[in-house]
Amino acid sequence: MNTHPLAHSPVPLSARQRRLLERYVELLLAWNRRVNLTAAASAEELYTRHLLDALSLVPIVEARLIPGRLVDVGSGAGLPGVPLAVARPAWRVTLVEATGKKVRFLRAVVAELALDNVQVRHGRAEDVAHERDHREAYDVAVARALAKLPVLLELCLPFVRVGGYVVAPKGPEPDEELRRATRALELLGGHVEEVLPVRLPQVSGTRTVILVRKVRPTPANYPRPPGRPAKRPLLPQQD
Ligand code: SAH
């Protein structure tokens, strides 16, 4: 008999937590037939490439700090924010997502799973990060598949308090993105603390997780207005 993919979780899960994650996968597959939420087609793929990937961030974060508040920027269908919130009910998790149909799904998940540590915020990071309740209010910002690092940093660092972290899962070769992020780091108050290789149990190849520590406050003019960070990324002079 095959073992359940969640048996490979990098963090221990109670029977209840497993049930919640299974329900999340069911909801994702059911909604995905009607509204396009994710390219992942099967439960197997959701577990191995998405849920375990999200859960792999828990020990990485906890090796540095125990977050009170964590924001998932561009959460999409809830990744990595929903698995993190299930695995760590003491973290208060905000999911920021710009697309209405995804926000409707996220609200349905939060209601159905009764996740009382999750807040869903419909909006663009460029706007939400300027609001008083969100600005430099988080210990950790995570963002998966949101944008290349210079853009991701402009959308994420403004949410994070000095001393907190941006945690960005990336592909096997993030060197080019890192090189292009030097100016964004300088302007926004970030410092690349570590680039960790991460291996997933049932997926071949190595990924990386970029850990950026917030070392100075972000100037009030960042993030720039909606669309600007992606259109005119904060790149080094020569690029
Ligand atoms: N993190 C998810 C989704 C990645 S796709 C995952 O790993 O599966 C990127 C998501 O970010 C999309 O859902 C898109 O609507 C959202 N997004 C892109 N730019 C955004 C912005 N500026 N503010 C908020 N959400 C944004």
CSV table of C-alpha atoms and ligand atoms in Angstrom, one decimal:
chain,number,residue,atom,x,y,z
A,1,MET,CA,0.0,0.0,0.0
A,2,ASN,CA,1.2,3.5,-0.8
A,3,THR,CA,1.9,5.7,2.2
A,4,HIS,CA,0.0,9.0,2.2
A,5,PRO,CA,2.1,11.9,0.8
A,6,LEU,CA,1.5,13.8,4.0
A,7,ALA,CA,3.4,11.1,5.9
A,8,HIS,CA,6.4,12.8,4.4
A,9,SER,CA,5.6,16.1,6.0
A,10,PRO,CA,8.7,17.9,7.3
A,11,VAL,CA,6.6,18.9,10.4
A,12,PRO,CA,4.6,16.4,12.5
A,13,LEU,CA,0.9,16.7,11.8
A,14,SER,CA,-1.9,15.6,14.1
A,15,ALA,CA,-4.8,13.6,12.7
A,16,ARG,CA,-6.9,16.7,12.7
A,17,GLN,CA,-4.3,18.7,10.8
A,18,ARG,CA,-4.1,16.0,8.2
A,19,ARG,CA,-7.8,16.0,7.8
A,20,LEU,CA,-7.9,19.7,7.3
A,21,LEU,CA,-5.2,19.5,4.6
A,22,GLU,CA,-7.0,16.7,2.9
A,23,ARG,CA,-10.2,18.8,2.9
A,24,TYR,CA,-8.2,21.7,1.5
A,25,VAL,CA,-7.0,19.5,-1.4
A,26,GLU,CA,-10.6,18.3,-2.0
A,27,LEU,CA,-11.9,21.8,-2.1
A,28,LEU,CA,-9.1,22.9,-4.5
A,29,LEU,CA,-9.8,20.1,-6.9
A,30,ALA,CA,-13.6,20.7,-6.8
A,31,TRP,CA,-13.3,24.4,-7.4
A,32,ASN,CA,-10.6,24.0,-10.0
A,33,ARG,CA,-13.1,22.2,-12.3
A,34,ARG,CA,-15.2,25.4,-12.4
A,35,VAL,CA,-12.7,28.2,-11.8
A,36,ASN,CA,-9.1,28.0,-12.9
A,37,LEU,CA,-7.2,28.3,-9.6
A,38,THR,CA,-4.0,26.3,-10.2
A,39,ALA,CA,-2.3,24.3,-12.9
A,40,ALA,CA,-1.9,21.3,-10.6
A,41,ALA,CA,-4.3,18.7,-11.8
A,42,SER,CA,-4.2,15.8,-9.3
A,43,ALA,CA,-4.4,15.3,-5.6
A,44,GLU,CA,-1.0,13.6,-5.8
A,45,GLU,CA,0.6,16.6,-7.4
A,46,LEU,CA,-1.0,19.0,-5.0
A,47,TYR,CA,0.4,17.0,-2.0
A,48,THR,CA,3.9,16.4,-3.3
A,49,ARG,CA,4.6,19.7,-5.2
A,50,HIS,CA,2.5,22.2,-3.3
A,51,LEU,CA,1.6,21.2,0.2
A,52,LEU,CA,4.9,19.5,1.1
A,53,ASP,CA,6.6,22.4,-0.5
A,54,ALA,CA,4.7,24.9,1.7
A,55,LEU,CA,5.3,22.8,4.8
A,56,SER,CA,9.0,22.7,4.2
A,57,LEU,CA,9.0,26.4,5.1
A,58,VAL,CA,7.9,25.8,8.7
A,59,PRO,CA,11.3,24.6,10.0
A,60,ILE,CA,13.1,27.2,8.0
A,61,VAL,CA,11.1,30.0,9.5
A,62,GLU,CA,11.2,28.5,13.0
A,63,ALA,CA,15.0,28.2,13.0
A,64,ARG,CA,15.0,32.0,12.9
A,65,LEU,CA,12.0,33.3,14.8
A,66,ILE,CA,8.5,32.3,16.0
A,67,PRO,CA,6.2,34.5,14.0
A,68,GLY,CA,3.3,36.2,15.6
A,69,ARG,CA,2.0,37.5,12.2
A,70,LEU,CA,2.9,36.1,8.8
A,71,VAL,CA,1.6,37.4,5.4
A,72,ASP,CA,1.4,35.4,2.2
A,73,VAL,CA,1.6,37.9,-0.7
A,74,GLY,CA,-0.1,36.7,-3.9
A,75,SER,CA,-1.4,33.7,-2.1
A,76,GLY,CA,-3.4,32.5,-5.2
A,77,ALA,CA,-5.2,29.3,-4.1
A,78,GLY,CA,-3.6,29.6,-0.7
A,79,LEU,CA,0.0,28.6,-1.2
A,80,PRO,CA,1.9,28.5,1.0
A,81,GLY,CA,-0.3,30.4,3.4
A,82,VAL,CA,-3.1,27.8,4.0
A,83,PRO,CA,-0.8,24.8,4.8
A,84,LEU,CA,1.3,27.0,7.1
A,85,ALA,CA,-1.8,28.2,9.0
A,86,VAL,CA,-3.0,24.6,9.4
A,87,ALA,CA,0.4,23.4,10.6
A,88,ARG,CA,0.9,26.4,12.9
A,89,PRO,CA,-2.4,27.5,14.4
A,90,ALA,CA,-0.6,30.0,16.7
A,91,TRP,CA,0.7,32.0,13.7
A,92,ARG,CA,-1.7,34.7,12.6
A,93,VAL,CA,-1.7,34.5,8.8
A,94,THR,CA,-2.9,37.1,6.3
A,95,LEU,CA,-3.5,36.0,2.7
A,96,VAL,CA,-3.2,38.9,0.3
A,97,GLU,CA,-4.6,38.2,-3.1
A,98,ALA,CA,-5.5,40.6,-6.0
A,99,THR,CA,-7.8,38.3,-8.0
A,100,GLY,CA,-11.5,38.1,-7.0
A,101,LYS,CA,-12.2,34.5,-7.9
A,102,LYS,CA,-9.2,33.3,-5.9
A,103,VAL,CA,-10.3,35.4,-2.9
A,104,ARG,CA,-13.7,33.8,-3.0
A,105,PHE,CA,-12.0,30.4,-2.9
A,106,LEU,CA,-9.8,31.4,-0.1
A,107,ARG,CA,-12.8,32.7,1.9
A,108,ALA,CA,-14.6,29.4,1.3
A,109,VAL,CA,-11.5,27.5,2.6
A,110,VAL,CA,-11.2,29.6,5.7
A,111,ALA,CA,-14.9,29.1,6.5
A,112,GLU,CA,-15.0,25.4,5.6
A,113,LEU,CA,-11.8,24.6,7.6
A,114,ALA,CA,-12.8,27.0,10.4
A,115,LEU,CA,-9.3,28.6,10.3
A,116,ASP,CA,-9.6,31.2,12.9
A,117,ASN,CA,-6.0,32.3,12.6
A,118,VAL,CA,-6.4,33.3,8.9
A,119,GLN,CA,-7.5,36.6,7.5
A,120,VAL,CA,-8.1,37.0,3.7
A,121,ARG,CA,-7.3,40.4,2.2
A,122,HIS,CA,-8.6,41.1,-1.3
A,123,GLY,CA,-6.3,43.7,-2.8
A,124,ARG,CA,-3.0,44.5,-4.4
A,125,ALA,CA,0.2,44.4,-2.3
A,126,GLU,CA,1.0,47.8,-3.6
A,127,ASP,CA,-2.0,49.2,-1.8
A,128,VAL,CA,-2.3,46.9,1.2
A,129,ALA,CA,1.3,47.4,2.2
A,130,HIS,CA,0.6,51.1,2.8
A,131,GLU,CA,-2.3,50.5,5.2
A,132,ARG,CA,-1.5,51.1,8.9
A,133,ASP,CA,-2.5,47.6,10.1
A,134,HIS,CA,-0.3,46.0,7.5
A,135,ARG,CA,2.7,48.2,7.1
A,136,GLU,CA,5.9,46.8,8.8
A,137,ALA,CA,3.4,44.8,10.9
A,138,TYR,CA,4.6,41.2,10.1
A,139,ASP,CA,7.4,39.1,11.3
A,140,VAL,CA,7.5,37.1,8.1
A,141,ALA,CA,6.3,37.7,4.5
A,142,VAL,CA,6.3,34.6,2.2
A,143,ALA,CA,5.6,34.7,-1.5
A,144,ARG,CA,5.7,31.8,-3.9
A,145,ALA,CA,5.6,32.3,-7.7
A,146,LEU,CA,4.7,35.9,-7.3
A,147,ALA,CA,7.5,37.6,-9.3
A,148,LYS,CA,11.2,37.8,-9.8
A,149,LEU,CA,13.1,38.8,-6.7
A,150,PRO,CA,13.5,42.6,-7.3
A,151,VAL,CA,9.7,42.9,-7.8
A,152,LEU,CA,8.9,40.4,-5.0
A,153,LEU,CA,11.0,42.4,-2.6
A,154,GLU,CA,9.2,45.6,-3.4
A,155,LEU,CA,5.8,43.9,-2.8
A,156,CYS,CA,6.9,42.0,0.4
A,157,LEU,CA,9.5,44.0,2.4
A,158,PRO,CA,7.2,46.9,3.2
A,159,PHE,CA,5.0,44.4,5.2
A,160,VAL,CA,7.9,43.2,7.3
A,161,ARG,CA,9.1,44.8,10.6
A,162,VAL,CA,12.8,45.4,11.0
A,163,GLY,CA,14.3,42.2,12.2
A,164,GLY,CA,11.7,40.1,10.3
A,165,TYR,CA,12.1,38.1,7.1
A,166,VAL,CA,11.0,37.7,3.6
A,167,VAL,CA,11.0,34.0,2.7
A,168,ALA,CA,10.9,33.3,-1.0
A,169,PRO,CA,10.9,29.7,-2.5
A,170,LYS,CA,12.8,29.8,-5.8
A,171,GLY,CA,14.1,27.4,-8.4
A,172,PRO,CA,17.4,25.6,-8.5
A,173,GLU,CA,19.5,28.6,-9.9
A,174,PRO,CA,18.5,31.9,-8.2
A,175,ASP,CA,21.9,33.5,-8.8
A,176,GLU,CA,20.7,35.8,-11.6
A,177,GLU,CA,17.7,37.0,-9.7
A,178,LEU,CA,19.9,37.6,-6.7
A,179,ARG,CA,22.3,39.7,-8.7
A,180,ARG,CA,19.5,41.7,-10.1
A,181,ALA,CA,18.1,42.3,-6.6
A,182,THR,CA,21.0,44.2,-5.1
A,183,ARG,CA,19.5,47.7,-5.8
A,184,ALA,CA,16.0,46.6,-4.5
A,185,LEU,CA,17.6,45.3,-1.3
A,186,GLU,CA,19.5,48.6,-0.8
A,187,LEU,CA,16.5,50.8,-1.4
A,188,LEU,CA,14.0,48.7,0.6
A,189,GLY,CA,16.1,47.8,3.6
A,190,GLY,CA,16.8,44.1,3.0
A,191,HIS,CA,19.8,41.9,3.3
A,192,VAL,CA,20.2,38.4,1.9
A,193,GLU,CA,21.0,36.3,4.9
A,194,GLU,CA,21.0,32.9,3.3
A,195,VAL,CA,20.1,30.9,0.2
A,196,LEU,CA,19.0,27.4,1.4
A,197,PRO,CA,18.8,24.3,-0.8
A,198,VAL,CA,15.6,22.4,-0.2
A,199,ARG,CA,14.8,18.9,-1.3
A,200,LEU,CA,11.3,17.5,-1.4
A,201,PRO,CA,10.7,13.9,-0.7
A,202,GLN,CA,8.9,12.9,-3.9
A,203,VAL,CA,10.1,15.5,-6.3
A,204,SER,CA,13.4,15.3,-8.2
A,205,GLY,CA,15.9,18.2,-8.2
A,206,THR,CA,16.8,20.9,-5.7
A,207,ARG,CA,15.0,24.1,-5.1
A,208,THR,CA,16.2,27.0,-3.0
A,209,VAL,CA,14.6,29.2,-0.4
A,210,ILE,CA,15.9,32.8,-0.3
A,211,LEU,CA,15.9,34.4,3.2
A,212,VAL,CA,16.0,38.1,3.3
A,213,ARG,CA,16.3,39.8,6.6
A,214,LYS,CA,14.8,43.3,7.0
A,215,VAL,CA,17.6,45.5,8.4
A,216,ARG,CA,16.2,49.0,7.9
A,217,PRO,CA,12.7,50.5,7.6
A,218,THR,CA,11.4,50.7,4.1
A,219,PRO,CA,11.0,54.4,2.8
A,220,ALA,CA,7.3,55.4,2.7
A,221,ASN,CA,7.2,55.7,-1.1
A,222,TYR,CA,7.5,51.9,-1.5
A,223,PRO,CA,5.8,50.0,-2.8
A,224,ARG,CA,5.2,52.3,-5.8
A,225,PRO,CA,1.6,52.5,-7.2
A,226,PRO,CA,-0.1,49.4,-8.5
A,227,GLY,CA,1.6,47.9,-11.6
A,228,ARG,CA,4.7,50.1,-11.3
A,229,PRO,CA,7.0,47.5,-9.4
A,230,ALA,CA,6.5,45.0,-12.2
A,231,LYS,CA,6.7,47.5,-15.0
A,232,ARG,CA,9.8,49.3,-13.8
A,233,PRO,CA,11.6,46.9,-11.4
A,234,LEU,CA,14.2,48.3,-9.1
A,235,LEU,CA,17.2,47.0,-11.0
A,236,PRO,CA,20.9,47.8,-10.7
A,237,GLN,CA,22.1,50.7,-12.9
A,238,GLN,CA,23.8,48.6,-15.5
A,239,ASP,CA,20.6,46.4,-16.2
B,1,SAH,N1,1.4,31.7,-4.3
B,1,SAH,C1,0.5,30.9,-5.2
B,1,SAH,C2,0.1,31.7,-6.4
B,1,SAH,C3,1.1,32.1,-7.4
B,1,SAH,S1,0.5,32.9,-8.8
B,1,SAH,C4,1.2,29.6,-5.5
B,1,SAH,O1,2.4,29.5,-5.3
B,1,SAH,O2,0.5,28.7,-6.1
B,1,SAH,C5,0.7,34.6,-8.3
B,1,SAH,C6,-0.5,35.1,-7.6
B,1,SAH,O3,-0.2,36.4,-7.1
B,1,SAH,C7,-1.8,35.2,-8.5
B,1,SAH,O4,-2.9,34.6,-7.8
B,1,SAH,C8,-2.0,36.7,-8.6
B,1,SAH,O5,-3.4,37.1,-8.7
B,1,SAH,C9,-1.3,37.3,-7.4
B,1,SAH,N2,-0.8,38.6,-7.5
B,1,SAH,C10,0.1,39.1,-8.5
B,1,SAH,N3,0.4,40.3,-8.3
B,1,SAH,C11,-0.1,40.7,-7.1
B,1,SAH,C12,-0.1,41.9,-6.4
B,1,SAH,N4,0.6,43.0,-6.8
B,1,SAH,N5,-0.8,42.0,-5.2
B,1,SAH,C13,-1.5,40.9,-4.8
B,1,SAH,N6,-1.6,39.7,-5.4
B,1,SAH,C14,-0.9,39.6,-6.6
